mmCIF file of C-alpha atoms in Angstrom:
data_model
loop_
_atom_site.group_PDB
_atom_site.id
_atom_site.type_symbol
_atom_site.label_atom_id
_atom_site.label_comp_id
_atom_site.label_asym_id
_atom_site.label_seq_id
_atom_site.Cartn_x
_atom_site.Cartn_y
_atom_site.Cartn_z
ATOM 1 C CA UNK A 1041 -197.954 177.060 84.705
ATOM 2 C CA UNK A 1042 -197.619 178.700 81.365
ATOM 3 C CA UNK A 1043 -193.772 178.577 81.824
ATOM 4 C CA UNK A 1044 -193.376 174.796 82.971
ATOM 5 C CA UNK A 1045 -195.582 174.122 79.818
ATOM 6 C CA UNK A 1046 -193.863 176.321 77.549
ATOM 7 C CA UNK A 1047 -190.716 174.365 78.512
ATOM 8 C CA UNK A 1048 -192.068 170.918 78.499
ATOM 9 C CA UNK A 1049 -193.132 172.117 74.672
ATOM 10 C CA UNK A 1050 -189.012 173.083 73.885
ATOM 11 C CA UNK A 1051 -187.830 170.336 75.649
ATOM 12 C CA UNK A 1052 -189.694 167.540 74.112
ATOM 13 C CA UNK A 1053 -189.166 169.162 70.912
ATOM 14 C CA UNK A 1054 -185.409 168.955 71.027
ATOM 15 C CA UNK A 1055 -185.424 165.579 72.255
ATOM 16 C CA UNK A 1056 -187.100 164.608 69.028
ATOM 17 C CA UNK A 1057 -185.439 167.095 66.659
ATOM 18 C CA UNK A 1058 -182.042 166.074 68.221
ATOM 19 C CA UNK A 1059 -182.411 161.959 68.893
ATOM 20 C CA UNK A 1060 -184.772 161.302 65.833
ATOM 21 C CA UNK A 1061 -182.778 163.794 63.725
ATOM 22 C CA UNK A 1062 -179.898 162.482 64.416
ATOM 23 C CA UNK A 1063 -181.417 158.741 63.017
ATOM 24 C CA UNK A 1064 -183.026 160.374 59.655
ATOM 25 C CA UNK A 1065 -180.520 162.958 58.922
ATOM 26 C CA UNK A 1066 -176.991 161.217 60.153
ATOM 27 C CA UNK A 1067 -177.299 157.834 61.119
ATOM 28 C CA UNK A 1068 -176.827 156.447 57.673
ATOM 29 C CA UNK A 1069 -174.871 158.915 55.862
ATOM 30 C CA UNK A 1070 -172.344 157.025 53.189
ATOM 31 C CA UNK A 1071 -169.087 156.470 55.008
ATOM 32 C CA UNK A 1072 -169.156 158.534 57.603
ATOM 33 C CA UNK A 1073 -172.631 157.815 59.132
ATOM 34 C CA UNK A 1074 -172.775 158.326 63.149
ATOM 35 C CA UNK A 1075 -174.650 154.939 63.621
ATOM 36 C CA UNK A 1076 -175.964 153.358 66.803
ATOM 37 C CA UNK A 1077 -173.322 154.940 68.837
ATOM 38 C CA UNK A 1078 -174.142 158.804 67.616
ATOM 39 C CA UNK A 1079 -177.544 158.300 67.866
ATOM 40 C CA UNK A 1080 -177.478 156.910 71.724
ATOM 41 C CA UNK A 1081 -175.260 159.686 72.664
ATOM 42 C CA UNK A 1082 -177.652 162.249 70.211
ATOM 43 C CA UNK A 1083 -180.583 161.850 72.747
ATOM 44 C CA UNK A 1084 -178.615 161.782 75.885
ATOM 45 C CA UNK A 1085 -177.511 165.044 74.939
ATOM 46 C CA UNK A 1086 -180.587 166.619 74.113
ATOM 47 C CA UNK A 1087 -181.782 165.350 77.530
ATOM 48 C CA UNK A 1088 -178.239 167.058 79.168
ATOM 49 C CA UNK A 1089 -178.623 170.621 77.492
ATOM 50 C CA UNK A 1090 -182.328 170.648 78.000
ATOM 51 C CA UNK A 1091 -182.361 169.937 81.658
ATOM 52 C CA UNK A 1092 -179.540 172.468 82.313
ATOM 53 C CA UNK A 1093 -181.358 174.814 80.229
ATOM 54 C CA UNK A 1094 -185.000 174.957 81.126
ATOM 55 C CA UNK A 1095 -185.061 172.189 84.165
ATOM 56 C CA UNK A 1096 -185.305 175.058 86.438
ATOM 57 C CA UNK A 1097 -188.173 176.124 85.119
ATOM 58 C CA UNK A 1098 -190.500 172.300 84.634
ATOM 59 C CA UNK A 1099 -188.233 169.804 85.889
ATOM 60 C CA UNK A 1100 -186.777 168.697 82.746
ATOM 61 C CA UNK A 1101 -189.329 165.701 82.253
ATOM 62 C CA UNK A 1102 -189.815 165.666 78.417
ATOM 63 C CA UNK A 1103 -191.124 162.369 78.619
ATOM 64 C CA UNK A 1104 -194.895 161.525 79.916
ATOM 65 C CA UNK A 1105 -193.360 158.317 81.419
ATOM 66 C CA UNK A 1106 -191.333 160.632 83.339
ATOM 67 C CA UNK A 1107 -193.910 162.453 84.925
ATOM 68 C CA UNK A 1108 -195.802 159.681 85.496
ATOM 69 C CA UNK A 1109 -193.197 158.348 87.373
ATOM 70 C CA UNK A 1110 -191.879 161.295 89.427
ATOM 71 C CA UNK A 1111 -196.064 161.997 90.096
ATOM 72 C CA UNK A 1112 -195.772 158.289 91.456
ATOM 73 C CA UNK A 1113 -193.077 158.838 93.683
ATOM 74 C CA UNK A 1114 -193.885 161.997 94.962
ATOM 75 C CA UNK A 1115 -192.213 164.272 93.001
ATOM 76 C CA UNK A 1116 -194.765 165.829 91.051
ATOM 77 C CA UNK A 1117 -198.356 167.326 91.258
ATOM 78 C CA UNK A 1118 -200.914 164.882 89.821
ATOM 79 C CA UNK A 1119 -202.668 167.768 89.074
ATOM 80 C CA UNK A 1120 -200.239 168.692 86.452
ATOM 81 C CA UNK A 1121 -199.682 165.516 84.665
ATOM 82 C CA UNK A 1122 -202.210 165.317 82.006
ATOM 83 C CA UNK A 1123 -201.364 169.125 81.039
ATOM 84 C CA UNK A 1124 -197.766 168.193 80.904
ATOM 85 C CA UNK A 1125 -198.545 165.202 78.840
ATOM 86 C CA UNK A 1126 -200.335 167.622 75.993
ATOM 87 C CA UNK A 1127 -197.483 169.796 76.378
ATOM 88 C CA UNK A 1128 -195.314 167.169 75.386
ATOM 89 C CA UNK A 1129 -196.735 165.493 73.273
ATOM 90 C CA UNK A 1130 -197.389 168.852 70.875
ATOM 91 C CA UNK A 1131 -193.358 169.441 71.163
ATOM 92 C CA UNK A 1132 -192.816 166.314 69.864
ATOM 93 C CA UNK A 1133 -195.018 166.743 67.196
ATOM 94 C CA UNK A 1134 -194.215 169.696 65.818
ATOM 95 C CA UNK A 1135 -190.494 168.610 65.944
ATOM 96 C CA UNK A 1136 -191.406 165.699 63.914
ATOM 97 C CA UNK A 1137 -193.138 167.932 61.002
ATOM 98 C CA UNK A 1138 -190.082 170.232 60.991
ATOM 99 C CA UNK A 1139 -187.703 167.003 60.487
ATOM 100 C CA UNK A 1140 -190.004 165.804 57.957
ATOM 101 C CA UNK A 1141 -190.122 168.868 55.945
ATOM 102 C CA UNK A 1142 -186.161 168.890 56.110
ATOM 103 C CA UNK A 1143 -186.019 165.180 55.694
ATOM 104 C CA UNK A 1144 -187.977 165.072 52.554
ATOM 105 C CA UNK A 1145 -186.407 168.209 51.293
ATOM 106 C CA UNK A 1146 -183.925 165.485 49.646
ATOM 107 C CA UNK A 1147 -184.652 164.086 46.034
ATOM 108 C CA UNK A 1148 -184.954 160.344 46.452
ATOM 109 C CA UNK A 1149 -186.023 160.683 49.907
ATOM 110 C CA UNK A 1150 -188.028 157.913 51.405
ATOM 111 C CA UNK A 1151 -189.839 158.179 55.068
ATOM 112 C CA UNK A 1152 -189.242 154.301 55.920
ATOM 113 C CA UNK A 1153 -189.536 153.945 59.327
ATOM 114 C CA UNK A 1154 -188.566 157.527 60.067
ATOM 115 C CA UNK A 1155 -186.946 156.643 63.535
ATOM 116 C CA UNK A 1156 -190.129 154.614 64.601
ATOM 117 C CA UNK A 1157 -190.216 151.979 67.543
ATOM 118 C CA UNK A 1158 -191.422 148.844 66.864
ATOM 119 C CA UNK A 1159 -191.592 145.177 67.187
ATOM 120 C CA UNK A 1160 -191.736 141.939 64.754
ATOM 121 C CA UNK A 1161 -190.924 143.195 61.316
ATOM 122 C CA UNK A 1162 -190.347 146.801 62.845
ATOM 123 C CA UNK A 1163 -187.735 145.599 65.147
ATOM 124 C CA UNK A 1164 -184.301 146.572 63.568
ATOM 125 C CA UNK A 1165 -183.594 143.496 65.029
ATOM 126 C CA UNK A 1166 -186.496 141.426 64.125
ATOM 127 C CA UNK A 1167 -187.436 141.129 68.322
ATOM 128 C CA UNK A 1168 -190.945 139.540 69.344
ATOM 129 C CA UNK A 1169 -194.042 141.197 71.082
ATOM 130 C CA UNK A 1170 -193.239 140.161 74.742
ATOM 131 C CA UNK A 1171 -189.142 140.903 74.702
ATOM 132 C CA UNK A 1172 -190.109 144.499 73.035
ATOM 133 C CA UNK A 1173 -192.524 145.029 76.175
ATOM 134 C CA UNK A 1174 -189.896 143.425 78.485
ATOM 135 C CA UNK A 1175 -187.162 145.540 77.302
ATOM 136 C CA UNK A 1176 -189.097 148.543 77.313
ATOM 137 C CA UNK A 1177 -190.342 147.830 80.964
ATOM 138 C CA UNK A 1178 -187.121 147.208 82.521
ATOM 139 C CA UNK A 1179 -185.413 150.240 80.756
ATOM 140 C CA UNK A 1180 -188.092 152.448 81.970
ATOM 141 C CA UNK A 1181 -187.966 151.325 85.177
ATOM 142 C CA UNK A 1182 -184.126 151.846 85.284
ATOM 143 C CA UNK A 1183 -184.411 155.357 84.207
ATOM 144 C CA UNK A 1184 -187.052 156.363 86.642
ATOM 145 C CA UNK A 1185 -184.599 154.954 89.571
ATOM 146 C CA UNK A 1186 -181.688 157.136 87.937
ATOM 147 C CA UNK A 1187 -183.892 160.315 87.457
ATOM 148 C CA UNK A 1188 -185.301 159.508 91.414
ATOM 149 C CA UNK A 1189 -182.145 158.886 92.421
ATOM 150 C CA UNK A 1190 -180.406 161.823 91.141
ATOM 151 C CA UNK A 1191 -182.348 164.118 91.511
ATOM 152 C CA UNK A 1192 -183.107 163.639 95.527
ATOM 153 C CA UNK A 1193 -182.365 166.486 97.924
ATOM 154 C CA UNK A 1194 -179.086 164.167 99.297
ATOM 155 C CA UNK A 1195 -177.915 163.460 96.070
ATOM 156 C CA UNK A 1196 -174.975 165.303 94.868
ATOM 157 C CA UNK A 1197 -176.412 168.662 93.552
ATOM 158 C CA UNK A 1198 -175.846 170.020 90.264
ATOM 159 C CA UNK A 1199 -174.696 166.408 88.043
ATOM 160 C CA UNK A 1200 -178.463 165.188 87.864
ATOM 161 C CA UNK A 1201 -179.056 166.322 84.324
ATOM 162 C CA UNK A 1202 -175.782 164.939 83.012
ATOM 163 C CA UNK A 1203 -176.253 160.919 85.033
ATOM 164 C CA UNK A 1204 -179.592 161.459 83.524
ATOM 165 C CA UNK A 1205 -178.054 162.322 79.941
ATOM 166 C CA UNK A 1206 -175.578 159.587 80.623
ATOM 167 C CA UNK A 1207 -178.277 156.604 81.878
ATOM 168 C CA UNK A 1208 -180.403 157.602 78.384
ATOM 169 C CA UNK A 1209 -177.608 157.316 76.216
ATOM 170 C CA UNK A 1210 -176.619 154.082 78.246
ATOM 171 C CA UNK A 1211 -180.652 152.948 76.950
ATOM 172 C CA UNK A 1212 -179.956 153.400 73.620
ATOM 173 C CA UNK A 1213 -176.955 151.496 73.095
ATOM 174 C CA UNK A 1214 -178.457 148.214 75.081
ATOM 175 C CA UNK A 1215 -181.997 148.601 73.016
ATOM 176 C CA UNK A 1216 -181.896 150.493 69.579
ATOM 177 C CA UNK A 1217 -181.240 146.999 67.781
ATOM 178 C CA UNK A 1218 -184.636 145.847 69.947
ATOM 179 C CA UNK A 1219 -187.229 148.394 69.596
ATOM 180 C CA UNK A 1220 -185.129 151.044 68.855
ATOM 181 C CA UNK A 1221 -185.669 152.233 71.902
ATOM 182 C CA UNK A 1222 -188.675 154.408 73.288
ATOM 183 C CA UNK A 1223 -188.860 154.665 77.007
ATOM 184 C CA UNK A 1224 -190.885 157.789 75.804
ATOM 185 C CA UNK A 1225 -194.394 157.625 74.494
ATOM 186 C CA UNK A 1226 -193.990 161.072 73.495
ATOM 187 C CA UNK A 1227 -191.005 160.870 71.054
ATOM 188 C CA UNK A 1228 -192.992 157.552 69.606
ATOM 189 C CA UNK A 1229 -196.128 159.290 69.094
ATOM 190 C CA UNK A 1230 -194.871 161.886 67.436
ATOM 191 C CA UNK A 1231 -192.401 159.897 64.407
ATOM 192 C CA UNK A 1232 -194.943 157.290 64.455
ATOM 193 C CA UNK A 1233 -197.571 159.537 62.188
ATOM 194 C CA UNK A 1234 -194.949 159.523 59.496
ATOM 195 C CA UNK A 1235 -193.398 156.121 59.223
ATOM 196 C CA UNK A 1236 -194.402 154.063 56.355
ATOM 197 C CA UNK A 1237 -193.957 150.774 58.324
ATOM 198 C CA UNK A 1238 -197.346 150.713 60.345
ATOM 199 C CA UNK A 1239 -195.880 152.040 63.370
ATOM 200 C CA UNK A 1240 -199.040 153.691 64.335
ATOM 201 C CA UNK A 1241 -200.888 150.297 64.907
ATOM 202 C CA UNK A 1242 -197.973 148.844 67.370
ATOM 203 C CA UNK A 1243 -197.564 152.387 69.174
ATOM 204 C CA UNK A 1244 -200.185 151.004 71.970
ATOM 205 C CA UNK A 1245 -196.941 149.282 72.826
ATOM 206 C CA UNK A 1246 -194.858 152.450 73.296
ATOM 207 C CA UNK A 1247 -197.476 154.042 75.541
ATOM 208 C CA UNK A 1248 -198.357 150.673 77.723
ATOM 209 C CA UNK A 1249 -194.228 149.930 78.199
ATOM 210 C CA UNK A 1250 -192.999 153.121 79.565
ATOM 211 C CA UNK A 1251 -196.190 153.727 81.569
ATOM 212 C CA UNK A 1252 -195.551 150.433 83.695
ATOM 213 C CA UNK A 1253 -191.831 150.643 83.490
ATOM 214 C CA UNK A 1254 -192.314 154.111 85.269
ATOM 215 C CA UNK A 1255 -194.185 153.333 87.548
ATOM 216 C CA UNK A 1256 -192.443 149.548 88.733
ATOM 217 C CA UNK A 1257 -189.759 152.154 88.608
ATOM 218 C CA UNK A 1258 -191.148 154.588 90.776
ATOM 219 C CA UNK A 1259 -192.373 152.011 93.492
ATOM 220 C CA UNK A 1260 -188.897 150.275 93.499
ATOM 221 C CA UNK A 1261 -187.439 153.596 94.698
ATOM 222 C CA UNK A 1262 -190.045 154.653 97.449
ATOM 223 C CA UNK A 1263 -190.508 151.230 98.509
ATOM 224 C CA UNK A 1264 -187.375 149.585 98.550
ATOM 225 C CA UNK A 1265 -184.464 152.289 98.095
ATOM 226 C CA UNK A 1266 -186.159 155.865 99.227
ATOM 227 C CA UNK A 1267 -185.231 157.206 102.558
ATOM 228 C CA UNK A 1268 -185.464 160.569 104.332
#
């Protein structure tokens, strides 16, 4: 248990270092600034090497909607989802103090919203409450069909981690200028402690979201699409 922990812990870590990194760090950067596009593609990579790396050893979740979802559809001990959760969420919070310390490490640096999710004034795009939560729902849901999907015993073996790179990158790109995109309660917990935008009182948001999308997500694929 140790193990699948351990690398839940590294996982989750990269995904934040990586995806939020890539938003602090590079997303801006005069004139040759990776925007939206480097960013989507920033945490569908993390999400490829880290399954291929240490999938073998958790099952690659990184995300407590994930594991909520894959517990849902029978994937997945429920025994082992509130330790996985922990385990997650401290990756993802140590990987926010490292980017911190580098972020700030410049002179006129400013947190801002420090690759926060949000909605209303924290939307990049200035999106409402209920089509944050919709968004965020739907998105979910998608993923958890995609990471079902892929990862079933008929599905083509070996290609699950990179679809599943490929589906989160595909995430970002539709909902970065809407919430900029969560899907992951732990990646929002752990930037949220360090944005100076309030993120930490809409973050309720970025737990209650993925939760349901993960689970609609789950039940769509052993109700409707699952079959032995």
């Amino acid at each position: 248990m140790f193990r699948k922990l351990s690398a839940e812990a590294v996982g989750t870590f990269t995904l934040v270092f990586g995806g939020c990194g890539s938003a602090v760090l590079a997303a801006g950067f005069p004139d040759l600034g990776i925007g939206f596009l480097g960013v989507a593609l920033a945490f569908g990579l993390t999400v490829v090497t880290m399954a291929y790396a240490v999938g073998h050893i958790s099952g690659g979740h990184f995300n407590p909607a994930v594991s909520l979802g894959m517990a849902i559809g029978g994937r997945f001990a429920w025994s082992e989802l509130v330790p996985y959760w922990i385990a997650q969420l401290a990756g993802g919070l140590v990987a926010a103090v490292v980017l911190y310390v580098i972020a700030s490490g410049k002179a006129d640096f400013t947190a801002g919203g420090f690759a926060s999710n949000g909605y209303g004034v924290n939307s990049p795009g200035g999106y409402g409450l209920f089509a944050c939560l919709l968004i965020e729902i739907v998105l979910t849901a998608l993923f958890l069909i995609v990471i079902l999907g892929t990862t079933h015993k008929n599905a083509p073996s070996g290609f699950a981690p990179l679809a599943i790179g490929l589906a989160l990158t595909l995430i970002h790109l539709v909902s970065i200028p809407v919430t900029n995109t969560s899907v992951n309660p732990a990646r929002s917990t752990a930037v949220a402690f360090f944005a100076e935008t309030g993120a930490l009182g809409q973050l309720w948001l970025f737990w209650v979201a993925p939760l349901a999308g993960a689970a609609l997500g789950a039940v769509i694929w052993t109700g409707l699409l699952h079959r032995d």
